XYZ file of C-alpha atoms in Angstrom:
704
model
C -122.963 59.185 -95.937
C -121.961 62.542 -97.382
C -122.369 62.949 -101.116
C -120.244 65.024 -103.467
C -121.006 65.361 -107.151
C -118.463 67.893 -108.405
C -114.725 67.577 -109.012
C -114.417 71.144 -107.773
C -115.641 69.983 -104.377
C -113.426 68.972 -101.497
C -114.187 66.375 -98.895
C -112.394 65.633 -95.638
C -113.667 63.132 -93.112
C -112.599 62.807 -89.481
C -111.713 59.332 -88.289
C -109.339 57.835 -85.723
C -105.815 56.563 -85.628
C -104.331 56.413 -82.131
C -106.272 59.527 -81.194
C -109.723 59.844 -82.738
C -110.157 63.497 -81.783
C -107.009 64.689 -83.568
C -106.883 62.515 -86.731
C -108.719 62.847 -90.013
C -109.111 61.131 -93.311
C -108.387 63.620 -96.075
C -110.148 62.754 -99.319
C -109.146 65.315 -101.928
C -110.711 65.538 -105.406
C -108.291 66.666 -108.106
C -108.861 68.581 -111.311
C -106.072 68.456 -113.891
C -103.912 67.017 -111.141
C -104.479 69.949 -108.801
C -106.378 70.173 -105.503
C -109.241 72.643 -105.826
C -110.266 73.977 -102.385
C -109.262 74.013 -98.709
C -110.696 71.163 -96.640
C -114.167 70.773 -95.203
C -114.252 68.498 -92.170
C -116.922 66.189 -90.787
C -116.383 64.798 -87.270
C -117.278 61.171 -86.535
C -117.684 59.155 -83.357
C -114.565 57.607 -81.853
C -115.549 54.020 -82.527
C -116.242 54.452 -86.245
C -113.823 52.699 -88.569
C -116.089 52.046 -91.567
C -117.386 54.881 -93.725
C -119.561 54.810 -96.840
C -118.851 57.818 -99.056
C -120.160 58.886 -102.447
C -117.410 59.523 -105.024
C -117.933 61.190 -108.368
C -116.042 59.991 -111.395
C -112.545 61.447 -111.222
C -109.211 61.347 -109.398
C -108.709 61.618 -105.642
C -105.980 61.567 -103.028
C -106.505 59.877 -99.645
C -104.388 59.982 -96.526
C -104.685 60.066 -92.750
C -103.576 63.340 -91.147
C -103.384 64.708 -87.652
C -102.439 67.982 -86.055
C -99.345 66.757 -84.269
C -97.073 64.712 -86.552
C -96.392 64.617 -90.294
C -98.343 66.101 -93.186
C -99.150 62.516 -94.234
C -99.272 60.874 -90.837
C -100.369 57.638 -92.511
C -100.222 57.321 -96.272
C -98.990 55.245 -99.173
C -95.558 53.806 -99.802
C -93.843 55.070 -102.925
C -95.417 53.674 -106.085
C -98.168 51.856 -104.153
C -101.274 51.214 -106.293
C -104.804 51.295 -104.948
C -106.809 48.151 -105.596
C -110.342 47.602 -104.456
C -111.159 44.856 -101.938
C -107.532 44.536 -100.876
C -105.985 45.698 -97.603
C -103.627 48.592 -98.348
C -100.761 48.909 -95.840
C -100.445 52.432 -94.447
C -96.988 53.930 -93.918
C -96.269 56.236 -90.991
C -94.994 59.698 -92.025
C -95.493 58.746 -95.657
C -94.104 60.831 -98.506
C -97.503 61.063 -100.152
C -101.175 60.031 -100.212
C -102.941 57.141 -101.890
C -103.948 57.957 -105.466
C -107.464 56.778 -106.339
C -109.103 56.883 -109.758
C -112.891 56.449 -109.789
C -114.161 55.414 -113.223
C -117.843 55.005 -112.293
C -119.521 57.305 -109.793
C -120.954 55.577 -106.748
C -120.576 54.758 -103.065
C -117.252 53.442 -101.821
C -116.683 51.918 -98.395
C -113.530 52.871 -96.483
C -112.698 50.179 -93.940
C -109.880 51.135 -91.581
C -108.116 48.396 -89.610
C -106.434 50.161 -86.734
C -104.503 47.131 -85.524
C -103.081 46.266 -88.944
C -102.700 49.895 -90.027
C -104.445 49.179 -93.278
C -107.194 50.631 -95.424
C -109.565 48.588 -97.585
C -111.698 50.217 -100.280
C -114.703 48.410 -101.708
C -117.381 49.414 -104.192
C -120.934 49.249 -102.867
C -123.921 48.225 -105.003
C -126.094 51.045 -106.236
C -129.279 51.628 -104.283
C -132.592 52.599 -105.794
C -133.211 56.248 -104.963
C -135.876 56.898 -102.369
C -138.832 58.908 -103.669
C -138.631 62.581 -102.737
C -141.842 64.424 -101.912
C -142.179 67.690 -103.787
C -145.047 70.141 -103.676
C -146.651 71.266 -106.901
C -145.514 74.745 -107.902
C -147.988 77.644 -107.560
C -150.373 77.890 -110.510
C -149.376 81.320 -111.801
C -149.268 82.119 -115.503
C -146.403 84.062 -117.038
C -145.041 84.871 -120.464
C -142.504 82.425 -121.895
C -139.250 83.293 -123.603
C -137.842 80.735 -126.017
C -134.621 82.394 -127.139
C -135.697 85.116 -129.568
C -134.258 88.672 -129.614
C -136.134 91.324 -127.652
C -136.916 94.851 -128.832
C -136.588 97.116 -125.798
C -137.783 100.717 -125.381
C -134.830 102.501 -123.746
C -135.294 106.121 -124.821
C -136.321 107.338 -121.366
C -132.989 106.179 -119.945
C -130.389 106.155 -122.741
C -129.810 108.789 -125.420
C -130.231 108.271 -129.144
C -127.035 106.787 -130.571
C -125.710 105.764 -127.123
C -124.191 102.304 -126.794
C -125.838 100.097 -124.169
C -124.405 96.861 -122.764
C -126.205 93.853 -121.308
C -124.113 93.112 -118.223
C -125.375 89.520 -118.197
C -124.222 88.515 -121.684
C -121.669 91.250 -122.400
C -123.410 92.077 -125.694
C -123.949 95.706 -126.715
C -126.361 97.572 -128.960
C -126.748 101.175 -130.116
C -129.925 103.079 -129.350
C -131.905 103.746 -132.520
C -135.365 105.238 -132.574
C -135.430 105.015 -128.780
C -134.990 101.209 -128.861
C -132.345 98.518 -128.864
C -132.595 94.897 -129.939
C -130.739 92.241 -127.929
C -131.058 88.549 -127.176
C -130.920 87.562 -123.483
C -128.195 85.087 -122.610
C -129.029 81.431 -122.306
C -129.602 80.610 -118.634
C -130.600 84.195 -117.778
C -134.311 83.315 -117.536
C -135.077 85.945 -120.151
C -133.184 88.734 -118.407
C -131.323 91.744 -119.767
C -129.332 93.896 -117.315
C -128.673 97.099 -119.238
C -126.204 99.876 -118.487
C -124.313 102.478 -120.455
C -121.398 100.837 -122.246
C -118.946 103.233 -120.592
C -120.470 102.927 -117.103
C -118.121 102.803 -114.113
C -119.413 101.198 -110.895
C -121.062 103.660 -108.515
C -119.925 104.260 -104.941
C -121.096 102.051 -102.093
C -124.334 103.032 -100.395
C -125.820 101.224 -97.365
C -129.231 101.778 -98.996
C -128.057 99.346 -101.681
C -126.517 96.836 -99.271
C -126.175 93.228 -100.383
C -125.580 91.343 -97.153
C -124.288 87.778 -97.192
C -125.402 86.074 -93.973
C -123.844 82.827 -92.807
C -123.915 80.543 -89.784
C -120.213 80.558 -88.985
C -120.055 76.958 -87.744
C -121.804 75.579 -90.830
C -120.115 77.543 -93.630
C -116.498 76.411 -94.029
C -113.900 74.719 -91.833
C -110.509 76.372 -92.236
C -108.867 74.980 -89.089
C -109.774 71.449 -87.943
C -107.585 71.746 -84.846
C -110.167 73.966 -83.102
C -113.242 71.812 -83.725
C -113.612 70.441 -80.168
C -112.866 73.350 -77.855
C -113.901 72.920 -74.210
C -114.369 69.184 -74.766
C -117.337 69.654 -77.097
C -118.362 66.312 -78.549
C -119.863 64.940 -81.732
C -122.949 62.845 -81.068
C -122.223 60.181 -83.709
C -125.802 60.413 -84.938
C -127.294 63.179 -87.075
C -125.110 65.955 -85.589
C -128.141 68.236 -85.499
C -126.971 70.471 -82.672
C -123.236 69.838 -82.459
C -120.375 72.000 -83.685
C -119.438 71.110 -87.280
C -116.140 73.010 -87.468
C -116.859 76.171 -89.458
C -114.639 79.056 -88.428
C -113.146 82.433 -89.334
C -110.328 80.876 -91.359
C -112.928 79.069 -93.423
C -114.647 82.382 -94.148
C -111.344 84.024 -95.093
C -110.645 81.214 -97.571
C -113.960 81.924 -99.296
C -114.020 85.714 -99.358
C -113.462 85.658 -103.120
C -116.542 83.461 -103.414
C -118.600 85.890 -101.314
C -117.308 88.848 -103.323
C -118.217 87.065 -106.573
C -121.870 87.157 -105.495
C -121.807 90.950 -105.441
C -122.009 90.979 -101.652
C -120.711 94.193 -100.119
C -121.400 93.283 -96.472
C -120.913 90.100 -94.467
C -123.045 89.205 -91.462
C -121.764 86.258 -89.415
C -123.555 84.626 -86.528
C -121.911 85.705 -83.229
C -118.260 84.799 -82.804
C -117.900 85.502 -79.075
C -117.227 82.764 -76.535
C -120.293 80.605 -76.083
C -121.412 78.413 -73.210
C -119.068 75.455 -73.227
C -121.585 72.651 -72.999
C -124.887 71.351 -74.341
C -128.554 71.475 -73.493
C -131.265 69.084 -74.660
C -132.338 69.581 -78.257
C -135.955 69.442 -79.397
C -139.046 68.951 -77.298
C -138.188 65.303 -76.750
C -134.505 65.882 -75.968
C -133.381 63.661 -78.825
C -130.019 65.326 -79.462
C -127.359 67.352 -77.626
C -127.660 71.017 -78.544
C -124.515 73.139 -78.308
C -124.231 76.887 -78.931
C -122.832 76.359 -82.441
C -125.140 79.162 -83.677
C -123.497 81.759 -81.431
C -126.544 83.149 -79.613
C -125.768 81.723 -76.145
C -122.837 83.880 -75.124
C -120.776 83.281 -72.006
C -117.997 85.876 -72.403
C -118.681 88.724 -74.837
C -115.095 89.944 -74.646
C -113.452 86.806 -76.081
C -113.741 84.941 -79.352
C -114.924 81.375 -79.040
C -111.882 79.191 -79.829
C -114.093 77.007 -82.020
C -114.355 80.024 -84.335
C -110.773 81.259 -84.195
C -108.359 83.762 -82.738
C -108.000 87.530 -82.568
C -105.421 87.321 -85.335
C -107.909 85.412 -87.498
C -110.462 88.179 -86.997
C -107.947 90.917 -87.850
C -107.086 89.056 -91.031
C -110.757 88.659 -91.899
C -111.419 92.389 -91.498
C -108.376 93.312 -93.583
C -109.109 90.833 -96.350
C -112.831 91.658 -96.448
C -112.139 95.393 -96.653
C -109.721 94.821 -99.523
C -112.630 93.307 -101.410
C -115.063 96.096 -100.551
C -116.892 93.910 -98.037
C -118.006 95.425 -94.720
C -118.231 93.329 -91.551
C -121.524 93.170 -89.634
C -121.233 92.069 -85.996
C -124.213 90.228 -84.519
C -124.856 92.180 -81.296
C -126.769 90.239 -78.623
C -127.527 92.220 -75.459
C -130.882 90.758 -74.455
C -129.775 87.433 -72.997
C -126.877 85.189 -72.153
C -126.608 81.403 -72.534
C -128.051 78.556 -70.516
C -126.187 76.909 -67.652
C -124.572 73.678 -68.883
C -122.780 70.842 -67.133
C -119.461 71.809 -68.709
C -119.713 75.451 -67.607
C -120.769 74.575 -64.096
C -117.770 72.237 -63.912
C -115.318 74.596 -65.621
C -116.186 77.514 -63.341
C -116.722 75.430 -60.219
C -120.262 76.623 -59.613
C -121.247 74.517 -56.551
C -124.667 73.374 -57.762
C -123.771 69.932 -59.162
C -124.869 66.698 -57.531
C -121.553 64.925 -57.005
C -122.851 61.550 -55.831
C -124.352 60.244 -59.084
C -121.227 58.672 -60.580
C -122.141 60.158 -63.983
C -119.856 62.519 -65.937
C -120.403 66.158 -65.032
C -119.265 67.618 -68.339
C -119.681 67.195 -72.101
C -119.023 63.453 -71.835
C -122.401 62.895 -70.204
C -124.810 60.856 -72.339
C -128.290 59.510 -71.658
C -128.618 55.835 -70.832
C -131.543 53.522 -71.549
C -134.832 55.148 -70.582
C -133.370 58.665 -70.548
C -133.277 61.567 -72.981
C -130.824 64.434 -73.157
C -133.141 66.307 -70.794
C -131.969 64.023 -67.999
C -128.700 65.916 -67.593
C -130.797 68.275 -65.436
C -130.922 65.517 -62.806
C -127.273 66.261 -62.053
C -127.955 69.916 -61.212
C -129.466 71.282 -58.004
C -131.651 74.147 -59.174
C -132.732 74.933 -55.615
C -129.201 75.683 -54.387
C -128.548 79.195 -52.986
C -125.138 79.061 -54.688
C -126.677 80.214 -57.975
C -126.885 83.743 -56.586
C -123.249 83.944 -55.511
C -121.384 81.881 -58.119
C -123.223 82.237 -61.454
C -124.405 85.466 -63.174
C -126.023 86.830 -60.033
C -129.454 88.420 -59.437
C -128.198 91.928 -60.234
C -127.435 90.818 -63.790
C -130.135 88.472 -65.060
C -133.681 87.331 -64.458
C -134.380 83.664 -64.080
C -136.298 81.014 -62.210
C -133.539 80.386 -59.690
C -133.263 81.054 -55.937
C -132.665 84.737 -55.262
C -133.253 85.819 -58.865
C -135.911 88.212 -60.146
C -138.652 86.277 -61.939
C -139.106 87.021 -65.653
C -141.990 89.294 -66.596
C -144.690 89.019 -69.248
C -143.822 91.997 -71.485
C -141.290 92.073 -74.322
C -138.540 93.689 -72.251
C -138.708 91.472 -69.159
C -139.672 88.045 -70.473
C -137.104 85.244 -70.598
C -136.929 84.542 -74.320
C -136.860 80.750 -74.851
C -136.127 80.439 -71.133
C -132.736 82.159 -71.563
C -131.320 84.230 -68.691
C -132.592 87.750 -69.424
C -130.209 90.660 -68.845
C -131.687 93.405 -66.647
C -130.851 96.102 -69.191
C -133.348 98.577 -67.761
C -131.532 98.742 -64.409
C -129.891 102.019 -63.321
C -127.912 100.256 -60.572
C -124.121 100.186 -60.942
C -122.724 96.678 -60.593
C -119.369 94.969 -60.849
C -118.748 91.880 -62.937
C -121.000 88.855 -62.454
C -119.371 86.147 -60.314
C -118.910 83.913 -63.348
C -116.802 86.462 -65.262
C -115.047 87.812 -62.180
C -113.636 84.314 -61.700
C -112.756 83.852 -65.386
C -109.018 84.434 -65.706
C -108.923 85.218 -69.432
C -111.929 87.548 -69.645
C -111.304 91.067 -70.919
C -114.378 92.398 -69.112
C -113.748 95.660 -67.266
C -114.086 94.937 -63.515
C -115.276 98.486 -62.835
C -118.810 99.273 -61.706
C -121.424 100.455 -64.201
C -124.963 99.493 -65.159
C -125.645 96.122 -66.790
C -126.463 97.873 -70.069
C -123.229 99.885 -69.953
C -121.193 96.698 -69.439
C -122.964 95.037 -72.353
C -122.510 98.035 -74.647
C -118.810 98.251 -73.773
C -118.385 94.564 -74.580
C -119.975 94.948 -78.032
C -118.206 98.191 -78.906
C -114.822 96.654 -78.019
C -114.908 94.723 -81.300
C -115.504 97.919 -83.276
C -112.738 99.931 -81.615
C -110.207 97.103 -81.638
C -110.935 95.393 -84.973
C -112.783 97.890 -87.185
C -116.197 96.224 -87.382
C -118.420 98.285 -89.724
C -121.961 97.550 -88.562
C -124.213 95.832 -86.035
C -127.074 93.471 -86.598
C -129.032 93.928 -83.364
C -130.509 90.653 -82.188
C -133.977 90.521 -80.564
C -134.333 94.291 -80.803
C -137.877 94.468 -79.429
C -136.793 92.739 -76.224
C -134.424 95.548 -75.179
C -135.309 99.123 -74.261
C -135.020 101.359 -77.335
C -132.739 103.880 -75.659
C -130.141 101.130 -75.165
C -129.913 100.657 -78.919
C -129.357 104.382 -79.388
C -126.583 104.263 -76.785
C -125.021 101.269 -78.541
C -125.146 102.986 -81.943
C -123.609 106.223 -80.650
C -120.808 104.362 -78.865
C -120.097 102.276 -81.964
C -119.925 105.339 -84.230
C -117.337 106.898 -81.936
C -115.380 103.642 -81.681
C -115.224 103.222 -85.466
C -113.904 106.757 -85.843
C -111.221 105.902 -83.279
C -110.221 102.762 -85.163
C -110.127 104.494 -88.532
C -108.025 107.261 -87.025
C -105.429 104.653 -86.151
C -105.708 102.941 -89.558
C -104.817 105.602 -92.145
C -104.850 102.989 -94.914
C -108.037 101.137 -93.957
C -108.600 99.876 -97.518
C -110.847 102.768 -98.525
C -113.821 101.717 -96.388
C -115.267 105.018 -95.214
C -119.012 104.337 -95.042
C -120.754 105.404 -91.816
C -121.385 102.888 -89.062
C -124.664 101.103 -89.816
C -127.142 99.262 -87.615
C -129.948 96.929 -88.666
C -132.417 95.518 -86.182
C -134.200 92.191 -85.862
C -137.773 92.886 -84.782
C -139.333 89.501 -85.370
C -142.259 89.545 -87.866
C -141.807 93.270 -88.571
C -143.001 94.136 -92.113
C -141.619 96.945 -94.237
C -142.746 100.230 -92.721
C -141.121 103.062 -90.819
C -141.860 103.362 -87.113
C -140.220 104.512 -83.894
C -137.262 102.110 -84.114
C -135.693 104.446 -86.656
C -135.619 107.186 -84.010
C -133.338 105.080 -81.798
C -130.251 104.431 -83.883
C -131.539 101.950 -86.451
C -130.730 102.591 -90.107
C -132.701 99.555 -91.226
C -134.871 96.724 -89.946
C -135.048 93.177 -91.267
C -138.112 92.954 -93.516
C -140.025 89.818 -92.570
C -142.836 90.239 -95.110
C -141.065 89.505 -98.392
C -140.292 85.857 -97.659
C -143.994 85.075 -97.346
C -144.623 86.314 -100.903
C -141.404 85.189 -102.526
C -142.455 81.811 -103.941
C -145.450 83.227 -105.782
C -143.515 86.252 -107.020
C -140.724 84.005 -108.302
C -143.160 82.424 -110.749
C -143.393 85.615 -112.795
C -141.123 88.620 -112.383
C -143.702 90.855 -114.057
C -145.810 90.520 -110.907
C -143.104 92.333 -108.932
C -144.091 95.761 -110.271
C -146.481 96.715 -107.466
C -143.993 95.698 -104.803
C -141.063 97.366 -106.556
C -143.002 100.616 -106.817
C -144.134 100.546 -103.187
C -140.697 99.684 -101.805
C -138.937 102.302 -103.917
C -141.453 104.969 -102.951
C -141.436 104.202 -99.231
C -137.700 103.601 -98.879
C -136.039 105.914 -101.338
C -138.236 108.948 -100.730
C -137.121 108.931 -97.071
C -133.391 109.175 -96.390
C -133.886 107.890 -92.833
C -135.629 104.644 -93.760
C -134.544 101.320 -95.219
C -135.336 97.636 -94.965
C -133.333 94.430 -95.341
C -135.362 91.841 -97.265
C -134.603 88.117 -97.430
C -135.959 84.841 -98.800
C -134.280 82.458 -96.317
C -133.002 82.686 -92.752
C -131.840 80.657 -89.781
C -134.984 81.406 -87.779
C -137.664 80.894 -90.446
C -137.066 78.583 -93.405
C -135.094 78.097 -96.608
C -136.641 79.272 -99.860
C -135.417 76.119 -101.596
C -136.892 73.748 -99.021
C -140.556 74.350 -99.827
C -140.544 73.172 -103.460
C -136.983 71.845 -103.949
C -137.070 73.168 -107.498
C -133.871 74.499 -109.083
C -135.744 76.408 -111.780
C -137.702 78.256 -109.087
C -134.442 78.983 -107.257
C -133.195 80.557 -110.465
C -136.370 82.521 -111.053
C -136.333 84.159 -107.616
C -132.812 85.568 -108.058
C -133.754 88.593 -110.166
C -137.003 89.553 -108.395
C -135.173 89.354 -105.064
C -131.768 90.851 -105.881
C -133.343 93.772 -107.745
C -135.499 94.834 -104.805
C -135.281 98.472 -103.677
C -133.605 98.740 -100.282
C -131.129 96.260 -98.851
C -131.186 92.516 -99.446
C -129.822 89.666 -97.355
C -128.659 86.431 -98.979
C -128.573 83.503 -96.587
C -125.652 81.200 -97.345
C -126.707 78.696 -99.986
C -129.583 80.745 -101.437
C -127.339 81.001 -104.471
C -126.688 77.239 -104.652
C -129.998 75.753 -103.467
C -128.603 74.466 -100.165
C -131.065 71.837 -98.882
C -132.400 71.400 -95.374
C -130.280 69.385 -92.986
C -131.338 66.944 -90.289
C -133.550 68.595 -87.706
C -135.230 65.969 -85.539
C -138.268 67.635 -83.991
C -136.786 71.153 -84.248
C -137.356 72.362 -87.808
C -135.153 75.454 -87.493
C -132.054 73.296 -87.083
C -132.568 72.074 -90.636
C -132.178 75.609 -91.964
C -128.612 75.634 -90.604
C -127.233 72.743 -92.627
C -123.629 72.641 -93.836
C -122.931 74.824 -96.848
C -123.383 72.575 -99.881
C -119.886 72.901 -101.312
C -120.041 69.165 -102.004
C -123.112 69.098 -104.229
C -122.326 71.785 -106.790
C -123.201 69.647 -109.804
C -123.501 71.260 -113.278
C -127.078 72.418 -112.643
C -126.123 74.094 -109.377
C -123.002 75.596 -110.928
C -125.228 77.154 -113.575
C -127.593 78.390 -110.867
C -124.672 79.903 -108.961
C -123.411 81.692 -112.091
C -126.892 83.210 -112.551
C -127.005 84.572 -109.000
C -123.489 85.945 -109.408
C -124.347 87.919 -112.544
C -127.367 89.590 -110.981
C -125.623 90.194 -107.658
C -122.645 91.824 -109.358
C -124.948 94.047 -111.404
C -126.725 95.145 -108.238
C -123.411 95.942 -106.569
C -122.310 98.035 -109.558
C -125.434 100.187 -109.384
C -126.418 101.907 -106.141
C -129.501 102.956 -108.089
C -130.863 99.406 -107.803
C -131.438 99.644 -104.070
C -131.439 103.393 -103.556
C -132.777 104.865 -106.790
C -136.035 106.002 -108.380
C -138.100 103.161 -109.908
C -140.125 103.572 -113.106
C -141.965 100.963 -115.144
C -141.404 101.505 -118.875
C -143.193 98.548 -120.414
C -145.444 95.682 -119.287
C -144.712 93.280 -122.186
C -141.831 92.753 -122.122
C -141.548 93.858 -118.517
C -139.083 96.756 -118.512
C -138.217 99.103 -115.656
C -135.479 101.545 -114.787
C -133.662 102.635 -111.643
C -131.945 106.019 -111.501
C -129.834 107.708 -108.849
C -128.014 110.827 -110.050
C -125.837 109.746 -112.980
C -126.362 106.060 -112.199
C -128.770 104.519 -114.731
C -129.844 100.889 -114.907
C -132.565 99.330 -117.020
C -133.852 95.784 -116.504
C -135.783 93.664 -118.990
C -137.705 90.464 -118.291
C -138.757 88.806 -121.553
C -140.482 85.853 -119.846
C -139.563 82.623 -118.133
C -137.000 80.726 -120.153
C -138.539 77.586 -121.581
C -135.358 75.559 -121.114
C -132.706 76.717 -118.669
C -130.746 73.503 -118.230
C -126.985 74.121 -118.448
C -125.238 73.162 -121.651
C -123.512 69.773 -121.531
């Protein structure tokens, strides 16, 4: 069951007609008679005909669509009324959908009779909600704010008689006696975001980056026709490790949403072609695990068709730049992807055991007594053909015949057992056998070192598409000089692209590179001497829940970050509260008030900040089996934006937009002005911002 509790949400559900893989139920909420958003799709197993779905009160349209025939492949006859518990005949190439009016929110069963071409809708009895475990919030005291005006000392920032505006509420006041008096907006959690009334937004600065990070496959599905590339399958269970359909077109459709958060940079999980098949998910092998996350590349020179086309990417770059959003490419040069049944079949690597009678591709499934790990039984890992038909021993380390064994240090270990590129090698090599035999690869067949091949493959996307930045994956597992080479090549490539794009939407910021050095706290070290402008700051997440309880407690951290970052032009950090490799902020306490309280302490940090998709809307954990990290990559919660979450989202938007207006927030000088109420300023040249926290709002429920 997938629940939606907002008329602004959209819900589409895959099901079968004659062809299960290409047909879909489209269930479209309407508002004032109009559809609200592009579709989000959820694949189902081929044999499913009955679906229990939660419907909010409101109006909906329902029809069966596919990619090959009519817009309404199967829909309603003209004037046909929907009645519950009655079989509704479905008309081929109908002129319109079924119109459904739901008067009482609840679960509705869709029962599709394929033989009779009919749909039956029936209301299901309400179930008692299961108890949800929630931890008690940290016991941290903080001042309360109950709605009264606040007298704010502003004389150190704004001149006597100057008009000052609260960006959050839009209210203004004139400085008198070095003070103003304003009332924070309801829902602001006692916050005033003050700027000069005539202030114009400052220029972009990477030191004030607001990066929106999303798992491409789990964000938004803009093209359901590409959901099953290379025969990738749904598992019909929890879909923990399968592709869910998110793609570049889905991102394009929601660029306005991303811009509304104040984001000025977009980091997407890798879009390049991934291994085609699955491995076993979790320690127990309880689910098939595909490369939906993008970190198991097969061909770095091609987009994965599950994510879209070259034209989609060009459109994304153009449309993002028009909105002042820079594109961050996730650069992975440490490892490639695992060998899967589908790849070994697709590229005719002669290591498969042909006599088993079992499928040798993505249609393989475990039988009784097996787990997903048992697909290994079909592969001969002792075959000498690995050396001559796969990546080859000149390219990667691995525990295969003829291959160099992984080492024990950071640069030579096989991270998570993945084939480790020999990036330290000075030997010139041609293409690996796998890519040499791949007809559509763009990889240069010339000879060069492994690292030079890898750098060329990454830089291609900058020179050809105008990518603005790299997020360097697993940075400590690659020699530092390789990152410097990558950065230098990317800077040159971006200049080339901009030279050919005289109207490149005004994006002229320098190429930027941020590194992932797992567990690295905020301090400057040797990484910054090898091309990195910033490193992901792993320390803030550990403190975030306690600091969210009272923004006043941020002062020590604000002062330290501003001093360390903004007094050194060659140093920055990218702080976060949630990520795909750690946890979600919301998951620990599942408290919407806490999710609101963290917005200001986090978004007003000196340095760069990284929002993980759904931080702004309290996206919950998804199913994860015995692999907790999979839960952090749940589908974006477009379908659960109820009034409380809409109010939460509006709060994050206000603060994010204020940050984006003021480069001084991330890059400026920090000064505390008052402890009670907590008041501080950020200044950078003529850019002045002053922030007030009056206390935690006693009631921050949205107005009904």
